[in-house]
Short mmCIF file of C-alpha atoms in Angstrom, two decimals:
data_model
loop_
_atom_site.label_atom_id
_atom_site.label_comp_id
_atom_site.label_asym_id
_atom_site.label_seq_id
_atom_site.Cartn_x
_atom_site.Cartn_y
_atom_site.Cartn_z
CA MET A 119 -22.54 8.70 25.20
CA GLN A 120 -23.25 9.89 28.71
CA PRO A 121 -21.78 7.85 31.55
CA LEU A 122 -24.27 5.49 33.11
CA LEU A 123 -25.27 6.30 36.67
CA PHE A 124 -25.37 3.37 39.08
CA LEU A 125 -26.04 3.61 42.76
CA LEU A 126 -23.00 1.59 43.70
CA ILE A 127 -20.26 2.18 46.21
CA PHE A 128 -17.18 3.92 44.84
CA VAL A 129 -13.85 4.31 46.59
CA LEU A 130 -11.45 7.15 45.89
CA PHE A 131 -8.07 7.27 47.61
CA GLN A 132 -8.48 9.53 50.59
CA GLU A 133 -6.16 10.08 53.50
CA ASP A 134 -8.64 8.67 56.04
CA GLU A 135 -10.10 5.98 53.77
CA ALA A 136 -6.94 4.75 52.00
CA GLY A 137 -6.63 1.00 52.16
CA LYS A 138 -10.17 0.45 53.43
CA ILE A 139 -12.70 -1.68 51.60
CA ILE A 140 -16.13 -0.07 51.66
CA GLY A 141 -19.13 -2.36 51.28
CA GLY A 142 -17.08 -5.37 50.27
CA ARG A 143 -14.45 -7.82 51.40
CA GLU A 144 -10.84 -8.52 50.57
CA ALA A 145 -10.40 -10.76 47.54
CA ARG A 146 -8.48 -14.03 47.77
CA PRO A 147 -4.86 -13.31 46.74
CA ASN A 148 -4.32 -13.66 42.97
CA SER A 149 -7.98 -14.48 42.30
CA HIS A 150 -8.29 -11.59 39.81
CA PRO A 151 -5.00 -11.51 37.88
CA TYR A 152 -6.51 -9.37 35.12
CA MET A 153 -7.01 -6.41 37.46
CA ALA A 154 -4.56 -3.56 36.87
CA PHE A 155 -3.20 -0.84 39.14
CA LEU A 156 -2.22 2.35 37.31
CA LEU A 157 0.15 4.97 38.68
CA ILE A 158 -0.20 8.15 36.63
CA GLN A 159 2.19 11.08 36.45
CA SER A 160 0.61 14.32 35.23
CA PRO A 161 1.28 18.05 35.65
CA GLU A 162 -0.98 17.90 38.73
CA GLY A 163 1.21 15.20 40.34
CA LEU A 164 0.81 11.47 40.97
CA SER A 165 -2.57 9.77 40.98
CA ALA A 166 -3.83 6.20 40.90
CA CYS A 167 -6.51 4.45 38.85
CA GLY A 168 -7.71 0.95 38.23
CA GLY A 169 -8.18 -0.95 35.01
CA PHE A 170 -8.22 -4.47 33.68
CA LEU A 171 -6.50 -6.57 31.08
CA VAL A 172 -8.70 -7.06 28.01
CA ARG A 173 -5.99 -8.72 25.94
CA GLU A 174 -2.37 -9.62 26.64
CA ASP A 175 -1.25 -6.20 25.37
CA PHE A 176 -4.21 -3.91 26.21
CA VAL A 177 -5.56 -2.53 29.49
CA LEU A 178 -8.94 -0.77 29.62
CA THR A 179 -9.36 2.13 32.04
CA ALA A 180 -11.13 5.47 32.40
CA GLY A 181 -10.24 8.34 30.06
CA HIS A 182 -9.59 10.70 32.95
CA CYS A 183 -6.68 8.43 34.01
CA PHE A 184 -4.48 10.06 31.35
CA GLY A 185 -1.00 11.36 32.13
CA SER A 186 2.45 12.00 30.73
CA SER A 187 3.61 8.71 32.23
CA ILE A 188 1.46 5.70 33.13
CA ASN A 189 2.84 2.65 34.93
CA VAL A 190 0.68 -0.49 34.96
CA THR A 191 1.01 -3.25 37.56
CA LEU A 192 -0.76 -6.59 37.14
CA GLY A 193 -0.93 -9.46 39.63
CA ALA A 194 -0.78 -7.33 42.77
CA HIS A 195 -2.74 -8.26 45.86
CA ASN A 196 -1.27 -5.54 48.07
CA ILE A 197 0.07 -2.69 45.95
CA ARG A 198 2.03 -1.35 48.92
CA ARG A 199 4.31 -4.43 48.89
CA GLN A 200 6.50 -5.95 46.22
CA GLU A 201 5.02 -9.38 45.48
CA GLY A 202 6.43 -12.12 43.28
CA THR A 203 3.20 -12.24 41.28
CA GLN A 204 3.42 -8.62 40.14
CA GLN A 205 4.12 -7.75 36.52
CA HIS A 206 5.05 -4.21 35.51
CA ILE A 207 3.92 -3.22 32.03
CA THR A 208 5.45 -0.52 29.88
CA VAL A 209 2.71 1.60 28.30
CA LEU A 210 3.57 2.26 24.67
CA ARG A 211 0.46 4.28 23.88
CA ALA A 212 -2.59 5.71 25.71
CA ILE A 213 -5.65 6.03 23.45
CA ARG A 214 -8.58 8.00 24.82
CA HIS A 215 -11.94 7.68 23.13
CA PRO A 216 -12.00 10.29 20.31
CA ASP A 217 -15.08 11.96 21.81
CA TYR A 218 -13.74 12.11 25.39
CA ASN A 219 -14.78 15.26 27.27
CA PRO A 220 -12.98 16.15 30.51
CA PRO A 221 -14.65 17.45 33.68
CA PRO A 222 -16.97 19.10 34.38
CA VAL A 223 -18.88 17.45 31.47
CA ILE A 224 -17.20 13.99 31.50
CA GLN A 225 -18.39 12.05 28.48
CA ASN A 226 -16.92 8.95 26.83
CA ASP A 227 -14.67 8.42 29.84
CA ILE A 228 -12.81 5.40 28.53
CA MET A 229 -9.23 4.74 27.39
CA LEU A 230 -7.14 1.86 26.08
CA LEU A 231 -3.52 1.48 27.13
CA GLN A 232 -1.35 -0.44 24.72
CA GLY A 233 1.63 -2.10 26.29
CA ASP A 234 4.04 -4.89 25.76
CA SER A 235 2.63 -8.39 26.28
CA GLY A 236 2.51 -8.40 30.03
CA GLY A 237 0.94 -11.71 30.81
CA PRO A 238 -1.96 -14.04 30.14
CA LEU A 239 -5.51 -12.83 29.63
CA VAL A 240 -7.63 -14.34 32.43
CA CYS A 241 -11.18 -12.98 32.41
CA ASN A 242 -13.66 -15.38 33.98
CA ASN A 243 -15.78 -12.48 35.20
CA VAL A 244 -17.56 -10.08 32.86
CA ALA A 245 -16.50 -6.45 33.16
CA GLN A 246 -19.42 -4.08 33.10
CA GLY A 247 -18.06 -0.59 33.83
CA ILE A 248 -15.15 1.74 34.33
CA VAL A 249 -15.39 4.14 37.27
CA SER A 250 -15.76 7.72 36.04
CA TYR A 251 -16.39 9.61 39.28
CA GLY A 252 -18.24 9.53 42.56
CA SER A 253 -18.32 10.62 46.15
CA SER A 254 -14.94 10.67 47.88
CA SER A 255 -16.63 9.32 51.03
CA GLY A 256 -17.40 6.01 49.34
CA ASN A 257 -21.14 6.64 49.57
CA PRO A 258 -23.49 6.58 46.57
CA PRO A 259 -23.93 7.84 43.96
CA ALA A 260 -21.12 6.72 41.69
CA VAL A 261 -20.92 7.11 37.93
CA PHE A 262 -19.61 4.36 35.70
CA THR A 263 -18.96 4.25 31.95
CA ARG A 264 -20.77 1.26 30.44
CA ILE A 265 -18.10 -0.79 28.65
CA GLN A 266 -20.56 -2.61 26.40
CA SER A 267 -21.48 0.69 24.75
CA PHE A 268 -17.87 1.12 23.64
CA MET A 269 -17.14 -2.41 22.40
CA PRO A 270 -17.10 -1.41 18.71
CA TRP A 271 -14.56 1.36 19.43
CA ILE A 272 -12.45 -0.89 21.70
CA LYS A 273 -12.27 -3.69 19.12
CA ARG A 274 -11.67 -1.32 16.20
CA THR A 275 -8.87 0.50 18.06
CA MET A 276 -7.14 -2.70 19.19
CA ARG A 277 -7.38 -4.17 15.69
CA ARG A 278 -5.98 -0.99 14.09
CA LEU A 279 -3.09 -0.70 16.55
CA SER A 280 -2.26 -4.41 16.44
CA SER A 281 -1.82 -4.31 12.67
CA ARG A 282 1.01 -1.78 13.09
CA TYR A 283 3.28 -4.27 14.91
#
């Protein structure tokens, strides 16, 4: 399924924009404990992505956030500081959607990360999308993968992998 195009603001880490919030405001500390920060090691170097906890042992993120090593941090308000609320999760397995296509096509840009039980599942808000790509300036357009379209795959994959342990 093609990623869904929304005209929303999208922030990529840029030298001059790093740490800035574009079109929004800083969240109250620890108000979104299900949000995940991903640090990815790949042959191209280090990169960062976001994701969120969908169960105590699964994080949902974009398929292009794949790497040889993925470190997940939950409970961070400021990722540049060590905070007592942070939890570091060991990723046991990264499972891209079976029909994932990399750039320049970018289709089915969604991935589940299976880790150890890193903490409670707290999802009062409803997740709608995973950022696929957008303008590095933070201006529209931005492209998001619609999570709802992948719910059968997400549930099937989590069920299959959970039965192995």
